[in-house]
Amino acid sequence: MNIIEAKDYQDLSIKAAQYIIKNVRHNPNLVLGLATGSTPKGTYEQMIKDFQQNNTSYQYVKTINLDEYVGLAKDDLNSYSTFMNEHLFNHIDIPHSQTYIPNGMAKDLHNECAQYDRLIHSLGGVDLQLLGIGHNGHIGFNEPNTSFKTRTHIVKLASSTRNANERFFQDINEVPNYAITMGIQTILESKEILLLVSGKGKAKAVQKLLVEKNRCEQFPASSLYAHPHVTIIADKAALSLTFERKES
Ligand code: GLP
């Protein structure tokens, strides 16, 4: 794992955007795996800024999002589809037809999962997958004790995840109980992974990942140890406990 330390959230966002932009410029047909949550928002802002200033084009890029809530329509205020349109897709030149997010309203959710895997396969796999991490180590929506062999699947969200995401909704009862997420195996099949971690709140998760180095299904992010090409960009706050432990 390659670890890049950022000063703060702003610095992390700039570094992450530069990393992605470099890949897009190198391969204009990039299959780019994207994530939602607060962490990548700044990265997307920087990508938009770069698009406006330097014309980096996404015309031939295809994006594959990690996950979507079950039961929220594409245009629901809280769907990840709306999130991606608002925070990135509406502001760059990517054709919307090349942006893929699981359909949380599909009648047959299991078929939707299988189709999503087929789609990824038909695109030749994900070249670069952007990831965030949950407080409990979840990646995508793969909660603790998810098998590392999973492909795109339906998950019941942990109450800690629902609580953490409550801030985007009116109240906790509106937070969906289920989601569709790329599985851990699907994520690990990406050619390259970029994990972003910011803030003190994530320091324990980072410590668990970087200090314990214990690959176990109770902590989904530890699955990344099996991947040959993972870069983590973390800010000082997120790395605070990791450094404390290393120095003692
Ligand atoms: C959500 C998403 C994840 C994301 C994580 C962390 O539940 N499904 O993909 O990485 O939570 O979110 P945040 O960046 O807001 O802390």
mmCIF file of N, CA and C and ligand atoms in Angstrom, residues 36-40 66-67 80 132-134 138 140-141 161 165 167 202, ligand 1:
data_model
loop_
_atom_site.group_PDB
_atom_site.id
_atom_site.type_symbol
_atom_site.label_atom_id
_atom_site.label_comp_id
_atom_site.label_asym_id
_atom_site.label_seq_id
_atom_site.Cartn_x
_atom_site.Cartn_y
_atom_site.Cartn_z
ATOM 1 N N THR A 36 -19.377 7.840 -3.155
ATOM 2 C CA THR A 36 -20.153 8.970 -2.620
ATOM 3 C C THR A 36 -19.718 9.216 -1.173
ATOM 4 N N GLY A 37 -20.476 10.010 -0.453
ATOM 5 C CA GLY A 37 -20.102 10.351 0.923
ATOM 6 C C GLY A 37 -19.470 11.729 0.943
ATOM 7 N N SER A 38 -19.155 12.210 2.128
ATOM 8 C CA SER A 38 -18.580 13.561 2.249
ATOM 9 C C SER A 38 -17.149 13.602 1.741
ATOM 10 N N THR A 39 -16.415 12.514 1.939
ATOM 11 C CA THR A 39 -14.978 12.541 1.647
ATOM 12 C C THR A 39 -14.642 12.927 0.203
ATOM 13 N N PRO A 40 -15.272 12.320 -0.808
ATOM 14 C CA PRO A 40 -14.838 12.670 -2.175
ATOM 15 C C PRO A 40 -15.395 13.993 -2.720
ATOM 16 N N LEU A 66 -20.020 2.850 -6.881
ATOM 17 C CA LEU A 66 -19.939 1.719 -5.963
ATOM 18 C C LEU A 66 -21.279 1.195 -5.493
ATOM 19 N N ASP A 67 -22.205 2.128 -5.231
ATOM 20 C CA ASP A 67 -23.402 1.679 -4.512
ATOM 21 C C ASP A 67 -24.579 2.630 -4.686
ATOM 22 N N TYR A 80 -27.845 8.320 -4.560
ATOM 23 C CA TYR A 80 -26.457 8.556 -4.954
ATOM 24 C C TYR A 80 -26.379 9.032 -6.403
ATOM 25 N N GLY A 132 -14.016 5.435 -0.251
ATOM 26 C CA GLY A 132 -13.965 6.040 1.069
ATOM 27 C C GLY A 132 -14.003 4.885 2.058
ATOM 28 N N ILE A 133 -14.064 5.201 3.319
ATOM 29 C CA ILE A 133 -14.151 4.129 4.324
ATOM 30 C C ILE A 133 -15.145 4.541 5.401
ATOM 31 N N GLY A 134 -15.942 3.598 5.856
ATOM 32 C CA GLY A 134 -16.869 3.881 6.950
ATOM 33 C C GLY A 134 -16.139 3.767 8.285
ATOM 34 N N HIS A 138 -16.251 -0.207 6.639
ATOM 35 C CA HIS A 138 -16.937 -0.648 5.423
ATOM 36 C C HIS A 138 -16.381 0.060 4.194
ATOM 37 N N GLY A 140 -17.538 0.732 0.066
ATOM 38 C CA GLY A 140 -18.824 0.679 -0.619
ATOM 39 C C GLY A 140 -19.838 0.617 0.511
ATOM 40 N N PHE A 141 -20.738 -0.354 0.437
ATOM 41 C CA PHE A 141 -21.636 -0.592 1.570
ATOM 42 C C PHE A 141 -21.396 -2.004 2.120
ATOM 43 N N THR A 161 -23.992 2.699 10.294
ATOM 44 C CA THR A 161 -23.900 3.332 8.970
ATOM 45 C C THR A 161 -25.128 4.203 8.725
ATOM 46 N N ASN A 165 -25.154 8.249 8.205
ATOM 47 C CA ASN A 165 -25.689 8.869 6.992
ATOM 48 C C ASN A 165 -26.992 9.631 7.226
ATOM 49 N N ARG A 167 -27.395 12.353 8.579
ATOM 50 C CA ARG A 167 -27.226 13.792 8.358
ATOM 51 C C ARG A 167 -27.718 14.259 6.989
ATOM 52 N N LYS A 202 -12.158 9.324 11.559
ATOM 53 C CA LYS A 202 -11.755 8.094 10.852
ATOM 54 C C LYS A 202 -10.417 7.561 11.368
HETATM 55 C C1 GLP B 1 -21.101 5.664 2.826
HETATM 56 C C2 GLP B 1 -20.756 5.144 1.427
HETATM 57 C C3 GLP B 1 -19.308 4.753 1.310
HETATM 58 C C4 GLP B 1 -18.473 5.850 1.926
HETATM 59 C C5 GLP B 1 -18.703 5.891 3.401
HETATM 60 C C6 GLP B 1 -17.971 7.017 4.108
HETATM 61 O O1 GLP B 1 -21.895 4.819 3.577
HETATM 62 N N1 GLP B 1 -21.563 4.068 0.962
HETATM 63 O O2 GLP B 1 -18.975 4.517 -0.044
HETATM 64 O O3 GLP B 1 -17.108 5.606 1.691
HETATM 65 O O4 GLP B 1 -20.069 5.950 3.714
HETATM 66 O O5 GLP B 1 -18.621 8.218 3.950
HETATM 67 P P1 GLP B 1 -18.041 9.622 4.345
HETATM 68 O O6 GLP B 1 -17.029 9.955 3.293
HETATM 69 O O7 GLP B 1 -19.214 10.550 4.306
HETATM 70 O O8 GLP B 1 -17.457 9.500 5.680
#
